[in-house]
């Protein structure tokens, strides 16, 4: 499986997975639909797979309000294929509601680790846009005599959809049908980390006894990479990892190189689960901000003030100067095109942590609290992704540092390069503490990192 890819045909990995479970009702479809001006529109639809019948949650009847449908049904792999074929042709049915759309014929696929924004396990995500540009206005007060109450469609979708975190109207998965398929052939089902520094893994799956499996990975001792390789015997494996490692990644593969599961964590990671090894309490996100402010801007750090997600990318003046929002998006693209990095909103160029408080209050039109910070994180994430050509992997995290609030934008190195700003299509990459446009003569240094050390270390002209 590829970690990330796009295409205009039904993905092979999706069809193979569904054929392997053709007669099993292991797939729960949930969808949120909204009726406006007598027209039904899809907010979001998920098709969530489970590894066995025993892991299936109880069925819940669909909930039909006056203008909103919260749909649920269970499908076999064959029925999921019929659904996918229908999406390709531009139609889908939910209860008695038939939706017709112009086919977009565009799928994006991704293999996700245990800590992800879709499901609680590692697996395969395939999604296709099936909707019009822009959602209709949300409905307030979903109320019916025999049904649960919701204050609006956003809260209903947040409760109904299985995502661990849903950003409401600004969520980038809106108007999509998302297949979330857990790896069932072989996967890491349990970990134990002992006082001796040995990480023990348990591997489960319906093909574990038929596969020659091994663990490949690395941990980082400061900035030094240390490689990991261990064989899986009798559904178990083990290897050493220091308690104070700054980063850890490991993959479960077979002897042909097929990827079945992988785990990634960092000392500052906020997406931590039961399988985490690195001790997060030692290295908090708050300490990360303090350390960055001391080190200053560089290849992996950029400081910016608060940005308004709705301000646009260019000023309205005659020269169309780039806004701070545009500068942030360019920095994100440059980090993704190089080796990853972090943008800190609320940190001055000299490293002073001044926070976003005053301007944030004007944007939020209300108090600075957890709800408004999460809303801001969701909207900023959506606007960045909407303006990037290509798949950008990032997280927007609010944190309080010494009485003030900072927004941390963590950007991973892109799997598929190059990424570009939709509006200009220039190639941006990181050079020192800047994100310049890269001349064509140096594109190879960005697209082929092994040839790019001279580029990364080159001084600015």
XYZ file of C-alpha atoms in Angstrom, residues 26-378:
353
model
C -18.266 -5.614 8.529
C -18.793 -2.102 7.182
C -20.868 0.527 8.966
C -22.008 3.393 6.767
C -22.917 6.615 8.528
C -23.910 9.824 6.777
C -25.219 13.271 7.616
C -27.530 14.893 5.046
C -29.174 18.304 5.147
C -32.197 19.574 3.205
C -32.200 23.200 2.050
C -34.640 24.682 -0.465
C -36.068 21.207 -1.043
C -32.651 19.910 -2.087
C -30.719 17.333 -0.084
C -26.964 17.788 0.297
C -24.332 15.483 1.768
C -22.444 16.879 4.749
C -20.208 13.807 5.111
C -20.383 10.023 4.767
C -18.098 7.428 6.365
C -17.799 3.724 5.609
C -16.073 2.253 8.650
C -14.654 -1.260 8.548
C -14.176 -3.605 11.504
C -11.738 -6.504 11.782
C -14.319 -9.079 12.867
C -17.996 -9.530 13.623
C -17.115 -9.603 17.328
C -15.675 -6.085 17.140
C -18.797 -4.594 15.556
C -20.622 -2.042 17.731
C -24.379 -2.324 18.172
C -26.491 -1.017 15.322
C -28.287 2.299 15.812
C -31.413 3.181 13.803
C -31.162 6.117 11.431
C -32.478 9.414 12.806
C -34.776 11.431 10.563
C -35.458 15.045 11.504
C -37.462 17.547 9.489
C -34.472 18.772 7.465
C -31.667 16.462 8.572
C -30.993 12.747 8.139
C -28.466 10.883 10.291
C -28.187 7.664 8.321
C -26.767 4.296 9.378
C -26.715 0.907 7.720
C -24.383 -2.101 7.535
C -22.856 -3.262 4.264
C -20.954 -6.243 2.933
C -17.789 -5.775 0.913
C -19.803 -6.373 -2.265
C -22.309 -3.673 -1.299
C -19.433 -1.284 -0.565
C -18.093 -1.901 -4.075
C -21.540 -1.113 -5.482
C -21.540 2.109 -3.440
C -18.087 3.051 -4.766
C -19.129 2.314 -8.355
C -22.195 4.510 -7.854
C -20.022 7.361 -6.566
C -17.877 7.021 -9.673
C -21.045 7.379 -11.758
C -22.257 10.365 -9.731
C -25.086 8.955 -7.616
C -25.693 7.614 -4.101
C -28.777 6.577 -2.109
C -29.454 6.999 1.616
C -32.791 5.511 2.725
C -35.275 7.082 0.252
C -33.000 10.010 -0.619
C -31.212 9.838 -3.965
C -28.337 12.211 -4.593
C -27.098 13.016 -8.082
C -23.850 14.876 -8.667
C -21.513 15.518 -11.554
C -18.873 12.767 -11.219
C -15.503 14.108 -10.094
C -13.663 10.791 -10.688
C -10.975 11.729 -8.177
C -9.921 9.522 -5.272
C -7.281 10.167 -2.639
C -5.841 7.269 -0.664
C -3.640 7.060 2.399
C -2.200 4.453 4.742
C -2.481 5.884 8.263
C -0.678 4.931 11.516
C -2.301 4.139 14.848
C -2.525 7.816 15.825
C -4.588 9.418 13.046
C -7.586 11.679 12.448
C -9.880 8.997 11.031
C -10.054 5.847 13.180
C -8.509 4.343 16.330
C -6.291 1.829 14.480
C -3.808 1.760 11.630
C -5.207 1.092 8.199
C -6.229 2.354 4.817
C -8.278 5.465 4.034
C -9.794 6.133 0.615
C -12.029 9.111 -0.015
C -13.833 10.815 -2.862
C -15.485 14.212 -2.995
C -19.210 13.892 -3.573
C -20.850 17.256 -3.152
C -21.329 20.738 -4.409
C -18.893 23.545 -3.712
C -19.816 24.842 -0.282
C -22.248 23.526 2.294
C -25.730 24.960 2.837
C -26.357 26.947 6.008
C -26.653 24.709 9.043
C -29.984 23.922 10.654
C -30.490 24.882 14.281
C -32.444 22.890 16.863
C -32.779 19.324 15.647
C -35.739 18.139 17.651
C -38.276 15.328 17.282
C -40.442 13.484 19.856
C -38.650 10.132 19.724
C -35.134 11.317 18.844
C -32.179 12.874 20.702
C -31.865 16.662 20.685
C -29.029 18.513 18.929
C -28.569 22.305 18.962
C -27.487 22.333 15.291
C -26.256 20.140 12.436
C -22.617 20.714 13.364
C -23.096 19.125 16.800
C -25.154 16.327 15.244
C -22.376 15.537 12.754
C -19.732 15.674 15.480
C -21.695 13.107 17.507
C -22.750 10.894 14.587
C -19.562 10.631 12.547
C -16.872 8.307 13.980
C -13.931 10.713 13.559
C -11.934 11.265 16.790
C -11.980 15.006 16.042
C -14.414 16.822 13.743
C -14.062 20.538 12.979
C -17.634 21.198 11.921
C -18.393 23.471 8.977
C -14.682 23.992 8.230
C -13.665 20.311 8.305
C -11.825 19.316 5.133
C -13.649 15.945 5.007
C -17.033 17.573 4.454
C -18.759 16.674 1.171
C -16.632 13.511 0.998
C -17.389 9.810 1.235
C -14.589 8.327 3.347
C -13.779 4.601 3.464
C -11.846 3.732 6.656
C -10.533 0.183 6.481
C -8.478 -1.272 9.350
C -5.572 -3.544 8.526
C -6.730 -7.091 9.318
C -4.043 -9.326 7.752
C -1.337 -8.393 10.262
C -1.156 -5.551 12.764
C 0.452 -4.585 16.064
C -2.209 -5.290 18.679
C -0.318 -4.626 21.913
C 2.927 -3.154 23.245
C 4.722 -3.375 26.591
C 7.675 -1.216 27.530
C 9.813 -2.594 30.333
C 12.115 -0.927 32.830
C 15.019 -2.525 30.970
C 14.247 -0.348 27.929
C 12.923 -3.242 25.815
C 9.753 -2.663 23.786
C 7.769 -5.881 23.320
C 5.224 -6.076 20.490
C 2.332 -8.480 19.972
C 1.211 -9.017 16.371
C -2.290 -10.216 15.473
C -4.233 -10.748 12.255
C -5.772 -13.415 10.062
C -2.544 -14.001 8.075
C 0.098 -13.709 10.804
C 0.993 -17.418 10.683
C 1.317 -17.355 6.893
C 3.609 -14.323 6.566
C 7.320 -13.780 7.156
C 7.128 -10.557 9.175
C 9.724 -8.203 10.538
C 9.985 -4.816 12.209
C 11.947 -2.029 10.523
C 12.347 1.415 12.017
C 14.502 3.867 13.910
C 14.688 6.001 17.009
C 16.508 9.286 17.450
C 19.037 9.877 20.208
C 19.094 13.662 20.070
C 19.776 14.292 16.375
C 21.445 10.911 15.768
C 19.350 8.232 14.067
C 19.584 4.673 15.425
C 18.183 1.906 13.234
C 15.856 -0.864 14.393
C 15.401 -4.308 12.842
C 13.706 -7.249 14.552
C 12.081 -10.477 13.350
C 8.519 -11.456 14.308
C 8.435 -14.961 15.788
C 5.316 -16.628 17.215
C 3.381 -13.359 16.748
C 5.828 -11.394 18.916
C 8.884 -9.181 18.518
C 11.056 -6.969 20.726
C 13.791 -4.354 20.485
C 15.521 -1.727 22.623
C 14.352 1.907 22.765
C 15.855 4.426 25.227
C 13.371 6.071 27.565
C 14.573 9.543 26.537
C 14.541 9.017 22.765
C 13.305 12.151 21.010
C 11.511 10.315 18.210
C 10.455 6.751 17.357
C 9.143 5.157 14.159
C 8.692 1.486 13.314
C 6.916 -0.486 10.581
C 5.519 -3.997 10.335
C 6.409 -5.421 6.893
C 6.811 -8.804 5.223
C 9.798 -10.141 3.311
C 8.461 -8.655 0.059
C 8.269 -5.150 1.563
C 4.464 -4.958 1.935
C 3.531 -2.527 4.723
C 0.941 -3.719 7.252
C 1.212 -1.345 10.207
C 3.361 1.487 11.435
C 3.763 3.588 14.527
C 5.217 7.062 14.878
C 5.672 9.309 17.909
C 7.749 12.298 18.896
C 8.595 13.886 22.211
C 6.185 16.773 21.528
C 3.448 14.732 19.870
C -0.114 15.481 20.976
C -1.627 12.476 19.162
C -0.528 9.972 21.782
C -2.177 6.667 22.532
C -1.788 3.532 24.626
C 1.157 2.378 22.491
C 3.259 5.478 23.163
C 6.748 4.844 24.518
C 8.409 8.252 24.638
C 7.483 10.039 27.852
C 5.411 13.052 26.887
C 5.461 14.562 30.373
C 9.191 15.219 30.024
C 8.850 17.132 26.799
C 5.653 19.131 26.637
C 4.485 21.259 23.782
C 4.951 24.221 26.121
C 8.647 23.407 26.456
C 8.889 23.044 22.698
C 7.700 26.646 22.261
C 10.132 27.906 24.896
C 13.033 26.060 23.291
C 12.139 27.354 19.828
C 11.972 30.924 21.127
C 15.470 30.504 22.564
C 16.906 28.895 19.418
C 15.315 31.387 17.006
C 14.053 30.874 13.465
C 15.832 28.376 11.275
C 15.480 25.472 8.885
C 12.673 23.945 10.971
C 11.158 26.972 12.768
C 9.201 30.044 11.634
C 7.729 32.785 13.861
C 4.589 34.701 12.868
C 1.935 36.881 14.523
C -1.729 35.934 14.691
C -3.345 35.410 11.279
C -7.036 35.632 10.413
C -8.089 32.563 8.346
C -10.632 34.688 6.465
C -8.364 37.582 5.436
C -7.399 36.230 2.008
C -3.950 35.736 0.547
C -3.358 39.154 -1.004
C -4.064 42.742 0.027
C -6.675 44.622 -1.949
C -4.180 47.308 -2.916
C -2.941 47.770 -6.483
C 0.212 45.669 -5.968
C -1.568 42.795 -4.266
C 0.978 42.333 -1.471
C 0.941 38.956 0.279
C -0.908 38.874 3.608
C 0.436 37.263 6.775
C -1.906 34.334 6.098
C -0.272 33.844 2.697
C 3.181 33.978 4.311
C 2.141 31.267 6.791
C 0.840 29.008 4.001
C 4.061 29.500 2.006
C 6.095 28.556 5.099
C 3.974 25.403 5.484
C 4.591 24.508 1.825
C 8.321 25.173 2.165
C 8.582 22.942 5.252
C 6.649 20.153 3.500
C 8.867 20.413 0.409
C 12.046 20.238 2.504
C 12.226 18.198 5.725
C 9.259 19.366 7.800
C 9.076 22.065 10.449
C 6.905 24.168 12.721
C 5.245 27.587 12.435
C 4.612 29.397 15.739
C 1.848 32.024 15.758
C 2.312 34.465 18.624
C 6.124 34.489 18.661
C 8.006 37.579 17.454
C 10.992 37.559 15.093
C 13.319 38.106 18.069
C 11.864 35.086 19.884
C 9.657 36.999 22.315
C 6.508 34.982 23.118
C 3.797 37.667 22.949
C 0.831 35.407 22.143
C -2.286 35.855 20.034
C -4.705 37.062 22.726
C -5.838 40.534 21.594
C -6.236 39.808 17.883
C -7.724 36.407 18.578
C -10.481 37.968 20.667
C -11.390 40.264 17.770
C -11.535 37.282 15.408
C -13.522 35.050 17.773
C -15.926 37.844 18.828
C -15.975 36.194 22.215
C -13.775 34.745 24.942
C -10.506 32.931 24.295
C -11.401 29.438 25.529
C -10.973 25.812 24.467
C -13.993 25.896 22.166
C -12.885 29.015 20.291
C -9.290 27.759 20.042
C -10.464 24.467 18.552
C -12.701 26.338 16.118
C -9.742 28.482 15.065
C -7.512 25.412 14.656
C -10.121 23.778 12.439
